[in-house]
Amino acid sequence: MIIDIITIFPNFFDQFLTTSKIKHAIEDKRVEINIHDLRLYTDLKGGKIDDTPYGGGAGMLMIYPPFHKLLTKLKTKDTFTVFLSPQGTVYNQALATKWSEEIKHLILICGHYEGIDDRILNLVDLEVSIGDYVLTGGEIPAMVIADSIIRLIPGVINKESYIDDSHQQGLLKYPQYTKPDEYMGHKVPDVLKSGHHENIRLWRLEKSLEKTYLKRPDLLENRVMTKEETKILNKIKKSIETK
Ligand code: ADE
């Protein structure tokens, strides 16, 4: 997969590209990430990239031509171009999974100041937000999206490591423990030390369902449940009601 990131702060990505799993994914050629400095594409003096809005109003807007120049150069029939903005479709694990499987070449556009000249939308396939809050720019959202997709590329992390992740199956993840098995009277649940794989699987499924029901019931609303899950969830609901 190729990811092109368009930004006026290329240095923002230095640590991201040279640390841990992302660094290894790049070294192993599972992903190619190119950071493009938008200022190199402006015709205005001193690398100026913004101007006042037509019609008046506070703040500055990023101008359209540099985006147009750079995107015309980068876009091909395989590219999917995403503009990061608090007004976009809210990103989630389902999109991360779909994009990691289907997109060959992703372009992420980071905005700044009060926004970008609206003509940017002529060049974009989807406007995406990482949540209902406003950040100073699109660089952190670009890292969030790149990271969530790259870790799903085969070989970047073990499939077993993410298949049970929170959100991957539409549920929150079950609790996990490591050594020591007891500390200051706080114990690891016995079932996890039993070596009984089926009991461990059932315990984890129950805890996943219970956590999701208590913390994020909205996730269960549209989820297609298996018979086993429905049975366990009904048991959980009953036991909570009778508490
Ligand atoms: N730029 C500023 N805030 C943002 C958000 N919440 N998501 C994506 N891009 C943004």
mmCIF file with all atom_site columns, N, CA, C and O in Angstrom, residues 87-120:
data_model
loop_
_atom_site.group_PDB
_atom_site.id
_atom_site.type_symbol
_atom_site.label_atom_id
_atom_site.label_alt_id
_atom_site.label_comp_id
_atom_site.label_asym_id
_atom_site.label_entity_id
_atom_site.label_seq_id
_atom_site.pdbx_PDB_ins_code
_atom_site.Cartn_x
_atom_site.Cartn_y
_atom_site.Cartn_z
_atom_site.occupancy
_atom_site.B_iso_or_equiv
_atom_site.pdbx_formal_charge
_atom_site.auth_seq_id
_atom_site.auth_comp_id
_atom_site.auth_asym_id
_atom_site.auth_atom_id
_atom_site.pdbx_PDB_model_num
ATOM 1   N N  . GLN A 1 87  ? -15.745 17.972 9.779  1.00 0.00 ? 87  GLN A N  1
ATOM 2   C CA . GLN A 1 87  ? -17.096 17.877 9.189  1.00 0.00 ? 87  GLN A CA 1
ATOM 3   C C  . GLN A 1 87  ? -17.346 16.562 8.460  1.00 0.00 ? 87  GLN A C  1
ATOM 4   O O  . GLN A 1 87  ? -18.396 16.368 7.867  1.00 0.00 ? 87  GLN A O  1
ATOM 5   N N  . GLY A 1 88  ? -16.345 15.681 8.464  1.00 0.00 ? 88  GLY A N  1
ATOM 6   C CA . GLY A 1 88  ? -16.457 14.487 7.635  1.00 0.00 ? 88  GLY A CA 1
ATOM 7   C C  . GLY A 1 88  ? -17.209 13.329 8.270  1.00 0.00 ? 88  GLY A C  1
ATOM 8   O O  . GLY A 1 88  ? -17.672 13.400 9.410  1.00 0.00 ? 88  GLY A O  1
ATOM 9   N N  . THR A 1 89  ? -17.313 12.246 7.511  1.00 0.00 ? 89  THR A N  1
ATOM 10  C CA . THR A 1 89  ? -17.831 10.968 8.006  1.00 0.00 ? 89  THR A CA 1
ATOM 11  C C  . THR A 1 89  ? -16.951 10.530 9.165  1.00 0.00 ? 89  THR A C  1
ATOM 12  O O  . THR A 1 89  ? -15.725 10.596 9.065  1.00 0.00 ? 89  THR A O  1
ATOM 13  N N  . VAL A 1 90  ? -17.553 10.066 10.262 1.00 0.00 ? 90  VAL A N  1
ATOM 14  C CA . VAL A 1 90  ? -16.733 9.695  11.419 1.00 0.00 ? 90  VAL A CA 1
ATOM 15  C C  . VAL A 1 90  ? -16.061 8.337  11.181 1.00 0.00 ? 90  VAL A C  1
ATOM 16  O O  . VAL A 1 90  ? -16.718 7.356  10.836 1.00 0.00 ? 90  VAL A O  1
ATOM 17  N N  . TYR A 1 91  ? -14.754 8.337  11.345 1.00 0.00 ? 91  TYR A N  1
ATOM 18  C CA . TYR A 1 91  ? -13.913 7.157  11.103 1.00 0.00 ? 91  TYR A CA 1
ATOM 19  C C  . TYR A 1 91  ? -14.138 6.091  12.166 1.00 0.00 ? 91  TYR A C  1
ATOM 20  O O  . TYR A 1 91  ? -14.398 6.415  13.316 1.00 0.00 ? 91  TYR A O  1
ATOM 21  N N  . ASN A 1 92  ? -14.024 4.825  11.772 1.00 0.00 ? 92  ASN A N  1
ATOM 22  C CA . ASN A 1 92  ? -14.137 3.734  12.751 1.00 0.00 ? 92  ASN A CA 1
ATOM 23  C C  . ASN A 1 92  ? -13.354 2.503  12.270 1.00 0.00 ? 92  ASN A C  1
ATOM 24  O O  . ASN A 1 92  ? -12.760 2.512  11.192 1.00 0.00 ? 92  ASN A O  1
ATOM 25  N N  . GLN A 1 93  ? -13.396 1.452  13.089 1.00 0.00 ? 93  GLN A N  1
ATOM 26  C CA . GLN A 1 93  ? -12.610 0.247  12.792 1.00 0.00 ? 93  GLN A CA 1
ATOM 27  C C  . GLN A 1 93  ? -13.091 -0.440 11.514 1.00 0.00 ? 93  GLN A C  1
ATOM 28  O O  . GLN A 1 93  ? -12.295 -1.028 10.790 1.00 0.00 ? 93  GLN A O  1
ATOM 29  N N  . ALA A 1 94  ? -14.391 -0.340 11.236 1.00 0.00 ? 94  ALA A N  1
ATOM 30  C CA . ALA A 1 94  ? -14.922 -0.966 10.009 1.00 0.00 ? 94  ALA A CA 1
ATOM 31  C C  . ALA A 1 94  ? -14.276 -0.308 8.782  1.00 0.00 ? 94  ALA A C  1
ATOM 32  O O  . ALA A 1 94  ? -13.893 -1.003 7.824  1.00 0.00 ? 94  ALA A O  1
ATOM 33  N N  . LEU A 1 95  ? -14.135 1.021  8.806  1.00 0.00 ? 95  LEU A N  1
ATOM 34  C CA . LEU A 1 95  ? -13.482 1.706  7.673  1.00 0.00 ? 95  LEU A CA 1
ATOM 35  C C  . LEU A 1 95  ? -12.006 1.327  7.598  1.00 0.00 ? 95  LEU A C  1
ATOM 36  O O  . LEU A 1 95  ? -11.475 1.090  6.509  1.00 0.00 ? 95  LEU A O  1
ATOM 37  N N  . ALA A 1 96  ? -11.352 1.263  8.762  1.00 0.00 ? 96  ALA A N  1
ATOM 38  C CA . ALA A 1 96  ? -9.924  0.884  8.777  1.00 0.00 ? 96  ALA A CA 1
ATOM 39  C C  . ALA A 1 96  ? -9.753  -0.489 8.123  1.00 0.00 ? 96  ALA A C  1
ATOM 40  O O  . ALA A 1 96  ? -8.860  -0.691 7.288  1.00 0.00 ? 96  ALA A O  1
ATOM 41  N N  . THR A 1 97  ? -10.616 -1.440 8.475  1.00 0.00 ? 97  THR A N  1
ATOM 42  C CA . THR A 1 97  ? -10.517 -2.797 7.949  1.00 0.00 ? 97  THR A CA 1
ATOM 43  C C  . THR A 1 97  ? -10.754 -2.804 6.438  1.00 0.00 ? 97  THR A C  1
ATOM 44  O O  . THR A 1 97  ? -9.988  -3.381 5.664  1.00 0.00 ? 97  THR A O  1
ATOM 45  N N  . LYS A 1 98  ? -11.812 -2.113 6.013  1.00 0.00 ? 98  LYS A N  1
ATOM 46  C CA . LYS A 1 98  ? -12.162 -2.063 4.587  1.00 0.00 ? 98  LYS A CA 1
ATOM 47  C C  . LYS A 1 98  ? -11.024 -1.416 3.781  1.00 0.00 ? 98  LYS A C  1
ATOM 48  O O  . LYS A 1 98  ? -10.610 -1.941 2.756  1.00 0.00 ? 98  LYS A O  1
ATOM 49  N N  . TRP A 1 99  ? -10.529 -0.300 4.273  1.00 0.00 ? 99  TRP A N  1
ATOM 50  C CA . TRP A 1 99  ? -9.480  0.411  3.529  1.00 0.00 ? 99  TRP A CA 1
ATOM 51  C C  . TRP A 1 99  ? -8.193  -0.402 3.470  1.00 0.00 ? 99  TRP A C  1
ATOM 52  O O  . TRP A 1 99  ? -7.509  -0.411 2.449  1.00 0.00 ? 99  TRP A O  1
ATOM 53  N N  . SER A 1 100 ? -7.855  -1.074 4.584  1.00 0.00 ? 100 SER A N  1
ATOM 54  C CA . SER A 1 100 ? -6.598  -1.843 4.557  1.00 0.00 ? 100 SER A CA 1
ATOM 55  C C  . SER A 1 100 ? -6.699  -2.989 3.551  1.00 0.00 ? 100 SER A C  1
ATOM 56  O O  . SER A 1 100 ? -5.696  -3.418 2.983  1.00 0.00 ? 100 SER A O  1
ATOM 57  N N  . GLU A 1 101 ? -7.903  -3.480 3.311  1.00 0.00 ? 101 GLU A N  1
ATOM 58  C CA . GLU A 1 101 ? -8.076  -4.584 2.356  1.00 0.00 ? 101 GLU A CA 1
ATOM 59  C C  . GLU A 1 101 ? -8.216  -4.087 0.915  1.00 0.00 ? 101 GLU A C  1
ATOM 60  O O  . GLU A 1 101 ? -7.772  -4.725 -0.021 1.00 0.00 ? 101 GLU A O  1
ATOM 61  N N  . GLU A 1 102 ? -8.858  -2.918 0.731  1.00 0.00 ? 102 GLU A N  1
ATOM 62  C CA . GLU A 1 102 ? -9.268  -2.543 -0.627 1.00 0.00 ? 102 GLU A CA 1
ATOM 63  C C  . GLU A 1 102 ? -8.446  -1.440 -1.288 1.00 0.00 ? 102 GLU A C  1
ATOM 64  O O  . GLU A 1 102 ? -8.396  -1.365 -2.510 1.00 0.00 ? 102 GLU A O  1
ATOM 65  N N  . ILE A 1 103 ? -7.838  -0.570 -0.471 1.00 0.00 ? 103 ILE A N  1
ATOM 66  C CA . ILE A 1 103 ? -7.179  0.591  -1.091 1.00 0.00 ? 103 ILE A CA 1
ATOM 67  C C  . ILE A 1 103 ? -5.705  0.306  -1.357 1.00 0.00 ? 103 ILE A C  1
ATOM 68  O O  . ILE A 1 103 ? -4.992  -0.169 -0.481 1.00 0.00 ? 103 ILE A O  1
ATOM 69  N N  . LYS A 1 104 ? -5.287  0.610  -2.596 1.00 0.00 ? 104 LYS A N  1
ATOM 70  C CA . LYS A 1 104 ? -3.881  0.398  -2.949 1.00 0.00 ? 104 LYS A CA 1
ATOM 71  C C  . LYS A 1 104 ? -3.059  1.656  -2.685 1.00 0.00 ? 104 LYS A C  1
ATOM 72  O O  . LYS A 1 104 ? -1.887  1.601  -2.367 1.00 0.00 ? 104 LYS A O  1
ATOM 73  N N  . HIS A 1 105 ? -3.727  2.788  -2.877 1.00 0.00 ? 105 HIS A N  1
ATOM 74  C CA . HIS A 1 105 ? -3.000  4.059  -2.804 1.00 0.00 ? 105 HIS A CA 1
ATOM 75  C C  . HIS A 1 105 ? -3.918  5.094  -2.140 1.00 0.00 ? 105 HIS A C  1
ATOM 76  O O  . HIS A 1 105 ? -4.915  5.505  -2.726 1.00 0.00 ? 105 HIS A O  1
ATOM 77  N N  . LEU A 1 106 ? -3.540  5.478  -0.934 1.00 0.00 ? 106 LEU A N  1
ATOM 78  C CA . LEU A 1 106 ? -4.372  6.406  -0.154 1.00 0.00 ? 106 LEU A CA 1
ATOM 79  C C  . LEU A 1 106 ? -3.683  7.764  -0.089 1.00 0.00 ? 106 LEU A C  1
ATOM 80  O O  . LEU A 1 106 ? -2.484  7.847  0.172  1.00 0.00 ? 106 LEU A O  1
ATOM 81  N N  . ILE A 1 107 ? -4.462  8.819  -0.333 1.00 0.00 ? 107 ILE A N  1
ATOM 82  C CA . ILE A 1 107 ? -3.919  10.175 -0.163 1.00 0.00 ? 107 ILE A CA 1
ATOM 83  C C  . ILE A 1 107 ? -4.654  10.824 1.002  1.00 0.00 ? 107 ILE A C  1
ATOM 84  O O  . ILE A 1 107 ? -5.895  10.832 1.036  1.00 0.00 ? 107 ILE A O  1
ATOM 85  N N  . LEU A 1 108 ? -3.898  11.334 1.966  1.00 0.00 ? 108 LEU A N  1
ATOM 86  C CA . LEU A 1 108 ? -4.511  11.999 3.124  1.00 0.00 ? 108 LEU A CA 1
ATOM 87  C C  . LEU A 1 108 ? -4.155  13.482 3.083  1.00 0.00 ? 108 LEU A C  1
ATOM 88  O O  . LEU A 1 108 ? -2.971  13.840 3.028  1.00 0.00 ? 108 LEU A O  1
ATOM 89  N N  . ILE A 1 109 ? -5.168  14.326 3.099  1.00 0.00 ? 109 ILE A N  1
ATOM 90  C CA . ILE A 1 109 ? -4.937  15.774 3.017  1.00 0.00 ? 109 ILE A CA 1
ATOM 91  C C  . ILE A 1 109 ? -5.162  16.400 4.386  1.00 0.00 ? 109 ILE A C  1
ATOM 92  O O  . ILE A 1 109 ? -6.254  16.298 4.962  1.00 0.00 ? 109 ILE A O  1
ATOM 93  N N  . CYS A 1 110 ? -4.121  17.053 4.916  1.00 0.00 ? 110 CYS A N  1
ATOM 94  C CA . CYS A 1 110 ? -4.229  17.699 6.229  1.00 0.00 ? 110 CYS A CA 1
ATOM 95  C C  . CYS A 1 110 ? -4.538  19.184 6.045  1.00 0.00 ? 110 CYS A C  1
ATOM 96  O O  . CYS A 1 110 ? -3.777  19.887 5.377  1.00 0.00 ? 110 CYS A O  1
ATOM 97  N N  . GLY A 1 111 ? -5.615  19.634 6.621  1.00 0.00 ? 111 GLY A N  1
ATOM 98  C CA . GLY A 1 111 ? -5.968  21.050 6.567  1.00 0.00 ? 111 GLY A CA 1
ATOM 99  C C  . GLY A 1 111 ? -5.422  21.794 7.788  1.00 0.00 ? 111 GLY A C  1
ATOM 100 O O  . GLY A 1 111 ? -4.929  21.191 8.733  1.00 0.00 ? 111 GLY A O  1
ATOM 101 N N  . HIS A 1 112 ? -5.532  23.127 7.746  1.00 0.00 ? 112 HIS A N  1
ATOM 102 C CA . HIS A 1 112 ? -5.094  23.977 8.864  1.00 0.00 ? 112 HIS A CA 1
ATOM 103 C C  . HIS A 1 112 ? -5.855  25.286 8.873  1.00 0.00 ? 112 HIS A C  1
ATOM 104 O O  . HIS A 1 112 ? -6.665  25.529 8.003  1.00 0.00 ? 112 HIS A O  1
ATOM 105 N N  . TYR A 1 113 ? -5.518  26.162 9.807  1.00 0.00 ? 113 TYR A N  1
ATOM 106 C CA . TYR A 1 113 ? -6.159  27.472 9.954  1.00 0.00 ? 113 TYR A CA 1
ATOM 107 C C  . TYR A 1 113 ? -7.674  27.291 10.060 1.00 0.00 ? 113 TYR A C  1
ATOM 108 O O  . TYR A 1 113 ? -8.148  26.372 10.699 1.00 0.00 ? 113 TYR A O  1
ATOM 109 N N  . GLU A 1 114 ? -8.433  28.147 9.399  1.00 0.00 ? 114 GLU A N  1
ATOM 110 C CA . GLU A 1 114 ? -9.899  28.060 9.523  1.00 0.00 ? 114 GLU A CA 1
ATOM 111 C C  . GLU A 1 114 ? -10.484 27.032 8.565  1.00 0.00 ? 114 GLU A C  1
ATOM 112 O O  . GLU A 1 114 ? -11.678 26.809 8.528  1.00 0.00 ? 114 GLU A O  1
ATOM 113 N N  . GLY A 1 115 ? -9.618  26.444 7.733  1.00 0.00 ? 115 GLY A N  1
ATOM 114 C CA . GLY A 1 115 ? -10.120 25.460 6.772  1.00 0.00 ? 115 GLY A CA 1
ATOM 115 C C  . GLY A 1 115 ? -9.430  25.626 5.428  1.00 0.00 ? 115 GLY A C  1
ATOM 116 O O  . GLY A 1 115 ? -8.421  26.325 5.316  1.00 0.00 ? 115 GLY A O  1
ATOM 117 N N  . ILE A 1 116 ? -9.989  24.978 4.436  1.00 0.00 ? 116 ILE A N  1
ATOM 118 C CA . ILE A 1 116 ? -9.427  25.031 3.083  1.00 0.00 ? 116 ILE A CA 1
ATOM 119 C C  . ILE A 1 116 ? -10.505 25.579 2.152  1.00 0.00 ? 116 ILE A C  1
ATOM 120 O O  . ILE A 1 116 ? -11.702 25.332 2.372  1.00 0.00 ? 116 ILE A O  1
ATOM 121 N N  . ASP A 1 117 ? -10.097 26.314 1.139  1.00 0.00 ? 117 ASP A N  1
ATOM 122 C CA . ASP A 1 117 ? -10.996 26.751 0.075  1.00 0.00 ? 117 ASP A CA 1
ATOM 123 C C  . ASP A 1 117 ? -11.856 25.544 -0.336 1.00 0.00 ? 117 ASP A C  1
ATOM 124 O O  . ASP A 1 117 ? -11.321 24.456 -0.604 1.00 0.00 ? 117 ASP A O  1
ATOM 125 N N  . ASP A 1 118 ? -13.176 25.745 -0.343 1.00 0.00 ? 118 ASP A N  1
ATOM 126 C CA . ASP A 1 118 ? -14.102 24.621 -0.519 1.00 0.00 ? 118 ASP A CA 1
ATOM 127 C C  . ASP A 1 118 ? -13.938 23.872 -1.833 1.00 0.00 ? 118 ASP A C  1
ATOM 128 O O  . ASP A 1 118 ? -14.400 22.742 -1.979 1.00 0.00 ? 118 ASP A O  1
ATOM 129 N N  . ARG A 1 119 ? -13.260 24.480 -2.802 1.00 0.00 ? 119 ARG A N  1
ATOM 130 C CA . ARG A 1 119 ? -13.053 23.797 -4.081 1.00 0.00 ? 119 ARG A CA 1
ATOM 131 C C  . ARG A 1 119 ? -12.205 22.537 -3.928 1.00 0.00 ? 119 ARG A C  1
ATOM 132 O O  . ARG A 1 119 ? -12.146 21.701 -4.822 1.00 0.00 ? 119 ARG A O  1
ATOM 133 N N  . ILE A 1 120 ? -11.556 22.382 -2.753 1.00 0.00 ? 120 ILE A N  1
ATOM 134 C CA . ILE A 1 120 ? -10.809 21.141 -2.480 1.00 0.00 ? 120 ILE A CA 1
ATOM 135 C C  . ILE A 1 120 ? -11.709 19.922 -2.687 1.00 0.00 ? 120 ILE A C  1
ATOM 136 O O  . ILE A 1 120 ? -11.246 18.857 -3.081 1.00 0.00 ? 120 ILE A O  1
#
